[in-house]
Amino acid sequence: MANVISISHFTLLALPYLLVLLSSTAAAINVTAVLSSFPNLSSFSNLLVSSGIAAELSGRNSLTLLAVPNSQFSSATLDLTRRLPPSALADLLRFHVLLQFLSDSDLRRLPPSGSAVTTLYEASGRTFFGSGSVNVTRDPASGSVTIGSPATKNVTVLKLLETKPPNITVLTVDSLIVPTGIDITASETLTPPPTSTSLSPPPAGINLTQILINGHNFNVALSLLVASGVITEFENDERGAGITVFVPTDSAFSDLPSNVNLQSLPAAQKAFVLKFHVLHSYYTLGSLESITNPVQPTLATEEMGAGSYTLNISRVNGSIVTINSGVVLAVVTQTAFDQNPVSVFGVSKVLLPKELFPKSGQPVATAPPHEISLSPESSDEQPSRLVSPPREIVSSGAVKTTLGFLALWCWCIAFCYVLV
């Protein structure tokens, strides 16, 4: 007697959702596995493992790795890596991790002035000379790409060795990126860097005030947070699921419409606006790029009720994270801090909740005034953050993905009925 397979209507409905959930989960990066295919990177790979950086990267899903081939390791450099304290070696290697996926086309379209990209070291909250980012530049004549900053010595990209969109790109460089203050030529004893630039272990606890001070362009936001007292609440909310803070830059406050005066708001409403910029969960930049539920509650939602004071987070044009408040559309311009359970991102607009600032029509979708897209014709003098203005709210890739899931769902339904 043939077995009869009984499939409930609940199973039919739940199956496609399960498939979507499984397929949308972003794979974490295994740097060791990626580098194992390249024997000429064994020394660099061993440094990542011994320093703990490889394990630190296992929770991320979008980055560019600057790897040094064995042939580029001088005896002095190898000796340096052996004599550095573990915490200092880890910080040195964090300069070799860019928290952004850079494809070959991204590198070819770099503006002449270069683009600033956040490193894992900057995301740790301990900055060198006020900046832990690096500037990536391309010589339009020769096509050569160099990477460096005032806090480091410049290196030259030798080759794009591996790229796995949208997770990881491996670029080989001609030497280690050595922060100023570390002397790789010292043969006997390592000269300690000055106190102001010391590669010290991370401080106990998270000090949001200091993070924003280190960011240099969050002065207005910091003054509002301190004056209102909510910054203490944010620091207390680090526990549990953590927090993600979107901090408008100083230029974002300058771009506020003339009829919006945050200082004139009652204290309670001003607090709601500030809490509207915080998610009660920890997200890395890569997590935001691949977020499955775009509508996210904020700390203000917890006080005002479900469905209110929510942010709509999406990705457009490849890897640009946009935040729609219902009134304005902002983009994430930089990573100011990223260390579980707290991440802090700079955003191009002050996020105005529609509950307090009702506005007819669609949200304003203007690009940040000082950001530079990855286009060859750009010729601004100052380095830009490697972002481009959003051109659409829903990417074509997202539409294709949705249609694919719908087709898969229909197939599953038909298959299940055949079984019945």
Short mmCIF file of C-alpha atoms in Angstrom, two decimals:
data_model
loop_
_atom_site.label_atom_id
_atom_site.label_comp_id
_atom_site.label_asym_id
_atom_site.label_seq_id
_atom_site.Cartn_x
_atom_site.Cartn_y
_atom_site.Cartn_z
CA MET A 1 0.00 0.00 0.00
CA ALA A 2 1.41 3.32 -1.02
CA ASN A 3 2.26 5.78 1.70
CA VAL A 4 0.20 8.95 1.65
CA ILE A 5 2.08 12.11 2.38
CA SER A 6 -0.08 14.67 4.17
CA ILE A 7 1.01 18.28 3.94
CA SER A 8 -0.94 20.86 5.89
CA HIS A 9 -1.87 24.27 4.56
CA PHE A 10 0.36 25.75 7.27
CA THR A 11 3.33 23.85 5.85
CA LEU A 12 2.56 25.15 2.37
CA LEU A 13 2.49 28.70 3.66
CA ALA A 14 5.53 28.39 5.92
CA LEU A 15 7.80 26.66 3.41
CA PRO A 16 8.47 29.69 1.16
CA TYR A 17 9.18 31.91 4.17
CA LEU A 18 11.70 29.36 5.43
CA LEU A 19 13.37 29.27 2.02
CA VAL A 20 13.59 33.06 1.93
CA LEU A 21 15.06 33.16 5.43
CA LEU A 22 17.71 30.56 4.62
CA SER A 23 18.66 32.14 1.30
CA SER A 24 18.88 35.68 2.69
CA THR A 25 21.32 34.82 5.47
CA ALA A 26 24.66 36.44 4.65
CA ALA A 27 27.62 34.12 4.88
CA ALA A 28 30.27 35.19 7.33
CA ILE A 29 33.79 35.59 5.98
CA ASN A 30 36.42 32.96 6.70
CA VAL A 31 39.60 34.87 5.91
CA THR A 32 41.85 31.90 6.64
CA ALA A 33 39.99 29.73 4.12
CA VAL A 34 40.16 32.46 1.47
CA LEU A 35 43.90 33.00 1.91
CA SER A 36 44.69 29.26 2.06
CA SER A 37 44.40 29.17 -1.75
CA PHE A 38 47.42 31.46 -2.02
CA PRO A 39 50.65 29.96 -0.59
CA ASN A 40 52.50 33.24 -1.21
CA LEU A 41 50.31 34.86 1.47
CA SER A 42 51.09 32.32 4.19
CA SER A 43 53.13 34.72 6.37
CA PHE A 44 50.39 37.35 6.33
CA SER A 45 47.71 34.73 6.96
CA ASN A 46 49.65 33.40 9.96
CA LEU A 47 49.84 36.94 11.39
CA LEU A 48 46.08 37.32 11.08
CA VAL A 49 45.54 34.05 12.94
CA SER A 50 48.14 34.58 15.69
CA SER A 51 46.94 38.14 16.39
CA GLY A 52 43.28 37.12 16.62
CA ILE A 53 42.25 39.35 13.69
CA ALA A 54 41.10 36.36 11.61
CA ALA A 55 38.66 35.39 14.37
CA GLU A 56 37.59 39.04 14.73
CA LEU A 57 36.63 39.13 11.04
CA SER A 58 34.53 35.97 11.20
CA GLY A 59 31.45 37.98 12.16
CA ARG A 60 31.69 40.33 9.16
CA ASN A 61 30.35 39.85 5.68
CA SER A 62 31.77 42.72 3.61
CA LEU A 63 35.39 43.90 3.49
CA THR A 64 38.55 44.43 1.44
CA LEU A 65 41.76 42.82 2.71
CA LEU A 66 45.19 44.33 1.98
CA ALA A 67 47.51 41.31 2.05
CA VAL A 68 51.31 41.36 1.90
CA PRO A 69 52.96 38.55 -0.15
CA ASN A 70 55.81 36.57 1.41
CA SER A 71 58.28 38.12 -1.03
CA GLN A 72 57.50 41.60 0.28
CA PHE A 73 58.29 40.78 3.92
CA SER A 74 61.76 42.10 4.73
CA SER A 75 63.76 40.65 7.62
CA ALA A 76 63.23 43.90 9.56
CA THR A 77 59.46 43.68 9.04
CA LEU A 78 59.32 40.07 10.17
CA ASP A 79 61.41 40.95 13.22
CA LEU A 80 59.04 43.81 13.99
CA THR A 81 55.99 41.55 13.94
CA ARG A 82 57.73 39.20 16.40
CA ARG A 83 58.68 41.96 18.85
CA LEU A 84 55.49 43.98 18.86
CA PRO A 85 53.18 43.50 21.83
CA PRO A 86 50.11 41.46 20.80
CA SER A 87 47.75 44.45 21.08
CA ALA A 88 50.01 46.64 18.92
CA LEU A 89 50.39 43.91 16.27
CA ALA A 90 46.62 43.50 16.16
CA ASP A 91 46.16 47.25 15.66
CA LEU A 92 48.78 47.31 12.91
CA LEU A 93 46.92 44.53 11.06
CA ARG A 94 43.57 46.29 11.53
CA PHE A 95 44.86 48.96 9.14
CA HIS A 96 44.92 46.23 6.48
CA VAL A 97 41.17 45.57 6.73
CA LEU A 98 38.93 48.02 4.87
CA LEU A 99 35.31 47.81 6.00
CA GLN A 100 33.97 48.11 2.48
CA PHE A 101 33.86 45.76 -0.47
CA LEU A 102 35.85 47.32 -3.33
CA SER A 103 35.50 45.74 -6.75
CA ASP A 104 37.82 46.21 -9.70
CA SER A 105 35.39 48.71 -11.19
CA ASP A 106 35.33 50.67 -7.92
CA LEU A 107 39.10 51.02 -8.06
CA ARG A 108 39.08 52.05 -11.71
CA ARG A 109 36.53 54.79 -11.02
CA LEU A 110 38.35 56.40 -8.10
CA PRO A 111 38.41 60.21 -8.35
CA PRO A 112 41.88 61.80 -8.75
CA SER A 113 41.74 63.16 -5.21
CA GLY A 114 41.10 59.66 -3.83
CA SER A 115 38.45 58.32 -1.50
CA ALA A 116 38.61 57.81 2.26
CA VAL A 117 37.70 54.32 3.42
CA THR A 118 37.15 53.19 7.01
CA THR A 119 39.54 50.59 8.40
CA LEU A 120 38.95 48.05 11.13
CA TYR A 121 41.29 50.12 13.28
CA GLU A 122 39.14 53.25 12.95
CA ALA A 123 36.06 51.20 13.81
CA SER A 124 37.74 50.16 17.05
CA GLY A 125 37.40 53.74 18.28
CA ARG A 126 41.12 54.29 18.92
CA THR A 127 42.41 56.65 16.26
CA PHE A 128 45.88 57.70 15.13
CA PHE A 129 46.24 61.48 14.82
CA GLY A 130 42.44 61.71 14.78
CA SER A 131 41.92 59.33 11.87
CA GLY A 132 42.09 55.60 11.38
CA SER A 133 40.82 55.70 7.82
CA VAL A 134 42.99 55.41 4.72
CA ASN A 135 42.85 57.29 1.45
CA VAL A 136 42.69 55.14 -1.69
CA THR A 137 43.97 56.96 -4.78
CA ARG A 138 44.53 55.98 -8.41
CA ASP A 139 46.99 57.59 -10.81
CA PRO A 140 44.94 58.20 -13.98
CA ALA A 141 48.08 58.05 -16.13
CA SER A 142 49.65 54.81 -14.88
CA GLY A 143 46.56 53.24 -13.30
CA SER A 144 48.50 52.42 -10.12
CA VAL A 145 46.54 52.46 -6.84
CA THR A 146 48.11 53.65 -3.59
CA ILE A 147 46.74 53.45 -0.05
CA GLY A 148 47.78 55.46 2.99
CA SER A 149 47.01 58.28 5.38
CA PRO A 150 48.79 60.92 7.50
CA ALA A 151 49.01 58.28 10.22
CA THR A 152 50.59 55.60 8.02
CA LYS A 153 53.17 55.05 5.33
CA ASN A 154 51.74 54.68 1.82
CA VAL A 155 51.66 51.31 0.09
CA THR A 156 51.05 50.39 -3.54
CA VAL A 157 48.51 47.82 -4.70
CA LEU A 158 50.26 45.06 -6.65
CA LYS A 159 47.31 43.02 -7.80
CA LEU A 160 43.63 42.29 -7.26
CA LEU A 161 44.04 38.67 -6.23
CA GLU A 162 40.54 37.57 -5.32
CA THR A 163 37.05 39.05 -5.35
CA LYS A 164 33.85 37.41 -4.18
CA PRO A 165 31.01 39.97 -4.48
CA PRO A 166 29.61 41.25 -2.28
CA ASN A 167 31.70 39.78 0.54
CA ILE A 168 35.44 40.08 0.14
CA THR A 169 38.17 41.42 -2.11
CA VAL A 170 41.84 40.55 -1.56
CA LEU A 171 44.38 43.09 -2.80
CA THR A 172 48.10 42.41 -2.52
CA VAL A 173 50.24 45.39 -1.47
CA ASP A 174 53.99 45.95 -1.56
CA SER A 175 54.51 46.27 2.22
CA LEU A 176 52.79 46.43 5.58
CA ILE A 177 50.87 49.61 6.33
CA VAL A 178 52.89 50.80 9.31
CA PRO A 179 51.36 53.53 11.52
CA THR A 180 53.56 56.50 12.32
CA GLY A 181 55.36 55.91 15.61
CA ILE A 182 56.43 52.35 14.86
CA ASP A 183 59.98 52.13 13.52
CA ILE A 184 60.35 49.02 11.34
CA THR A 185 64.10 49.64 10.91
CA ALA A 186 64.90 49.37 14.61
CA SER A 187 67.05 46.29 15.05
CA GLU A 188 67.53 46.00 18.79
CA THR A 189 64.75 47.64 20.71
CA LEU A 190 61.44 49.00 19.58
CA THR A 191 61.10 52.73 20.18
CA PRO A 192 57.73 53.22 21.85
CA PRO A 193 55.45 55.73 20.13
CA PRO A 194 54.53 58.95 21.94
CA THR A 195 51.73 58.75 24.45
CA SER A 196 49.35 60.66 22.16
CA THR A 197 49.69 58.02 19.45
CA SER A 198 50.13 54.91 21.56
CA LEU A 199 48.49 51.74 20.30
CA SER A 200 46.86 51.01 23.64
CA PRO A 201 44.30 48.31 24.41
CA PRO A 202 40.65 49.33 24.06
CA PRO A 203 39.27 51.17 27.08
CA ALA A 204 36.88 49.42 29.42
CA GLY A 205 33.28 50.15 28.47
CA ILE A 206 32.07 52.29 25.59
CA ASN A 207 32.30 56.06 25.84
CA LEU A 208 30.01 57.50 23.15
CA THR A 209 31.07 61.03 23.99
CA GLN A 210 34.71 60.23 23.23
CA ILE A 211 33.76 58.36 20.06
CA LEU A 212 31.96 61.43 18.71
CA ILE A 213 34.84 63.70 19.73
CA ASN A 214 37.25 61.45 17.83
CA GLY A 215 34.96 61.65 14.80
CA HIS A 216 35.66 65.41 14.53
CA ASN A 217 32.54 66.24 12.46
CA PHE A 218 29.83 65.39 15.03
CA ASN A 219 30.08 68.51 17.20
CA VAL A 220 26.46 69.66 16.84
CA ALA A 221 25.07 66.19 17.46
CA LEU A 222 27.31 65.74 20.50
CA SER A 223 26.16 69.01 22.05
CA LEU A 224 22.50 68.04 21.59
CA LEU A 225 23.04 64.58 23.04
CA VAL A 226 24.92 65.85 26.08
CA ALA A 227 22.51 68.74 26.76
CA SER A 228 19.46 66.48 26.55
CA GLY A 229 21.01 63.78 28.73
CA VAL A 230 19.99 60.97 26.36
CA ILE A 231 23.58 60.02 25.61
CA THR A 232 23.66 58.39 29.06
CA GLU A 233 20.59 56.35 28.11
CA PHE A 234 22.33 55.24 24.91
CA GLU A 235 25.37 54.06 26.83
CA ASN A 236 23.13 52.15 29.26
CA ASP A 237 21.33 50.50 26.31
CA GLU A 238 24.56 48.86 25.11
CA ARG A 239 23.70 45.78 27.13
CA GLY A 240 21.76 42.91 25.63
CA ALA A 241 21.29 43.21 21.87
CA GLY A 242 23.49 46.32 21.72
CA ILE A 243 22.78 49.53 19.80
CA THR A 244 23.39 51.08 16.39
CA VAL A 245 23.64 54.88 16.38
CA PHE A 246 23.19 57.06 13.27
CA VAL A 247 24.86 60.41 13.94
CA PRO A 248 24.22 63.35 11.57
CA THR A 249 27.38 65.19 10.55
CA ASP A 250 27.80 68.91 11.23
CA SER A 251 27.01 69.65 7.57
CA ALA A 252 23.76 67.68 7.95
CA PHE A 253 22.58 70.15 10.58
CA SER A 254 23.61 73.04 8.34
CA ASP A 255 21.38 71.60 5.59
CA LEU A 256 18.24 71.55 7.74
CA PRO A 257 15.33 73.51 6.22
CA SER A 258 14.91 77.01 7.57
CA ASN A 259 11.55 76.08 9.14
CA VAL A 260 13.12 73.28 11.23
CA ASN A 261 14.64 74.43 14.50
CA LEU A 262 15.51 71.52 16.75
CA GLN A 263 16.64 73.80 19.57
CA SER A 264 13.13 75.27 19.85
CA LEU A 265 11.49 71.87 20.35
CA PRO A 266 10.22 70.95 23.83
CA ALA A 267 12.66 68.74 25.72
CA ALA A 268 10.52 65.60 25.29
CA GLN A 269 10.20 66.02 21.51
CA LYS A 270 13.89 66.80 21.17
CA ALA A 271 14.64 63.54 23.01
CA PHE A 272 12.34 61.63 20.63
CA VAL A 273 14.23 63.03 17.63
CA LEU A 274 17.56 61.92 19.10
CA LYS A 275 16.26 58.48 20.07
CA PHE A 276 14.87 58.18 16.53
CA HIS A 277 18.52 57.89 15.41
CA VAL A 278 19.20 54.72 17.45
CA LEU A 279 18.34 51.07 16.79
CA HIS A 280 18.19 48.77 19.80
CA SER A 281 20.31 46.14 18.03
CA TYR A 282 23.95 45.96 16.98
CA TYR A 283 24.54 46.09 13.22
CA THR A 284 27.80 46.19 11.29
CA LEU A 285 27.90 48.06 7.97
CA GLY A 286 27.77 44.72 6.16
CA SER A 287 24.69 43.71 8.20
CA LEU A 288 22.94 46.94 7.23
CA GLU A 289 23.75 46.29 3.57
CA SER A 290 22.09 42.87 3.73
CA ILE A 291 19.31 43.62 6.21
CA THR A 292 16.26 41.42 5.59
CA ASN A 293 13.63 43.51 7.37
CA PRO A 294 13.96 47.10 6.10
CA VAL A 295 11.51 48.63 8.61
CA GLN A 296 13.40 48.95 11.88
CA PRO A 297 12.04 50.18 15.23
CA THR A 298 14.07 52.77 17.10
CA LEU A 299 14.46 53.67 20.77
CA ALA A 300 11.67 56.19 20.20
CA THR A 301 9.43 53.32 19.03
CA GLU A 302 9.84 51.62 22.39
CA GLU A 303 8.40 54.67 24.13
CA MET A 304 5.71 55.68 21.62
CA GLY A 305 4.41 52.27 20.54
CA ALA A 306 4.85 49.73 17.75
CA GLY A 307 4.61 51.07 14.22
CA SER A 308 5.67 54.60 15.13
CA TYR A 309 9.08 56.27 14.81
CA THR A 310 10.46 53.55 12.51
CA LEU A 311 13.29 53.81 9.96
CA ASN A 312 13.33 52.16 6.56
CA ILE A 313 16.85 50.90 5.79
CA SER A 314 17.84 49.63 2.35
CA ARG A 315 20.76 49.22 -0.01
CA VAL A 316 20.98 50.92 -3.40
CA ASN A 317 23.58 51.14 -6.16
CA GLY A 318 25.49 48.13 -4.89
CA SER A 319 26.68 48.94 -1.37
CA ILE A 320 25.16 52.33 -0.45
CA VAL A 321 23.06 52.14 2.71
CA THR A 322 20.11 54.55 2.72
CA ILE A 323 17.87 55.47 5.65
CA ASN A 324 14.36 56.73 4.94
CA SER A 325 12.71 58.51 7.86
CA GLY A 326 9.46 59.21 6.01
CA VAL A 327 10.52 62.85 5.64
CA VAL A 328 14.14 62.73 4.48
CA LEU A 329 16.39 60.19 2.82
CA ALA A 330 19.92 59.96 4.23
CA VAL A 331 22.93 57.83 3.34
CA VAL A 332 25.53 56.29 5.64
CA THR A 333 28.74 58.20 4.94
CA GLN A 334 31.22 56.68 7.39
CA THR A 335 31.82 54.19 10.17
CA ALA A 336 32.81 56.14 13.26
CA PHE A 337 32.92 53.11 15.57
CA ASP A 338 32.18 49.41 15.26
CA GLN A 339 32.90 47.13 18.16
CA ASN A 340 30.28 44.68 19.37
CA PRO A 341 27.86 45.59 20.95
CA VAL A 342 28.00 49.20 19.66
CA SER A 343 28.27 50.64 16.16
CA VAL A 344 28.21 54.35 15.28
CA PHE A 345 27.68 55.56 11.70
CA GLY A 346 27.80 59.06 10.28
CA VAL A 347 24.77 59.98 8.16
CA SER A 348 24.26 62.75 5.61
CA LYS A 349 20.94 64.09 6.95
CA VAL A 350 19.24 64.73 10.27
CA LEU A 351 16.59 61.99 10.49
CA LEU A 352 13.29 63.81 11.00
CA PRO A 353 10.39 61.56 12.12
CA LYS A 354 7.14 62.06 10.20
CA GLU A 355 5.29 61.97 13.52
CA LEU A 356 6.85 65.32 14.47
CA PHE A 357 7.58 66.79 11.03
CA PRO A 358 4.64 65.85 8.78
CA LYS A 359 5.27 66.55 5.13
CA SER A 360 3.10 65.94 2.10
CA GLY A 361 4.45 64.03 -0.88
CA GLN A 362 7.43 61.70 -1.07
CA PRO A 363 10.47 61.93 1.23
CA VAL A 364 13.23 64.22 0.05
CA ALA A 365 15.86 62.13 -1.75
CA THR A 366 18.78 64.49 -2.03
CA ALA A 367 22.41 63.42 -2.00
CA PRO A 368 24.83 64.70 0.64
CA PRO A 369 26.43 67.89 -0.67
CA HIS A 370 30.05 66.97 0.00
CA GLU A 371 30.07 63.30 -1.03
CA ILE A 372 31.70 62.25 -4.28
CA SER A 373 30.49 59.43 -6.48
CA LEU A 374 32.92 56.97 -7.99
CA SER A 375 33.09 58.66 -11.39
CA PRO A 376 36.22 59.39 -13.44
CA GLU A 377 35.19 62.95 -14.20
CA SER A 378 35.13 63.94 -10.51
CA SER A 379 37.98 66.33 -9.68
CA ASP A 380 37.37 67.63 -6.15
CA GLU A 381 40.56 68.53 -4.32
CA GLN A 382 39.80 66.86 -1.01
CA PRO A 383 39.44 63.09 -0.52
CA SER A 384 35.88 61.91 -0.28
CA ARG A 385 34.23 59.02 1.47
CA LEU A 386 33.77 56.15 -0.93
CA VAL A 387 30.03 56.59 -1.39
CA SER A 388 27.78 57.69 -4.19
CA PRO A 389 24.39 59.43 -4.03
CA PRO A 390 21.37 57.13 -4.18
CA ARG A 391 19.50 57.10 -7.47
CA GLU A 392 16.66 54.83 -6.51
CA ILE A 393 14.95 53.48 -3.44
CA VAL A 394 14.59 49.88 -4.62
CA SER A 395 17.48 48.34 -6.51
CA SER A 396 16.89 46.22 -9.59
CA GLY A 397 18.72 43.39 -7.83
CA ALA A 398 16.15 43.46 -5.03
CA VAL A 399 13.32 43.28 -7.60
CA LYS A 400 14.95 40.32 -9.33
CA THR A 401 15.44 38.58 -5.99
CA THR A 402 11.79 39.11 -5.05
CA LEU A 403 10.59 37.71 -8.40
CA GLY A 404 12.90 34.74 -7.97
CA PHE A 405 11.49 33.98 -4.52
CA LEU A 406 7.92 34.30 -5.89
CA ALA A 407 8.68 31.81 -8.67
CA LEU A 408 10.25 29.42 -6.14
CA TRP A 409 7.21 29.75 -3.89
CA CYS A 410 4.84 28.87 -6.76
CA TRP A 411 6.98 25.86 -7.65
CA CYS A 412 6.95 24.66 -4.05
CA ILE A 413 3.14 24.94 -3.89
CA ALA A 414 2.70 22.97 -7.13
CA PHE A 415 5.19 20.32 -6.03
CA CYS A 416 3.50 19.86 -2.66
CA TYR A 417 0.06 19.40 -4.26
CA VAL A 418 1.49 16.78 -6.60
CA LEU A 419 2.78 14.89 -3.58
CA VAL A 420 -0.67 15.05 -1.96
#
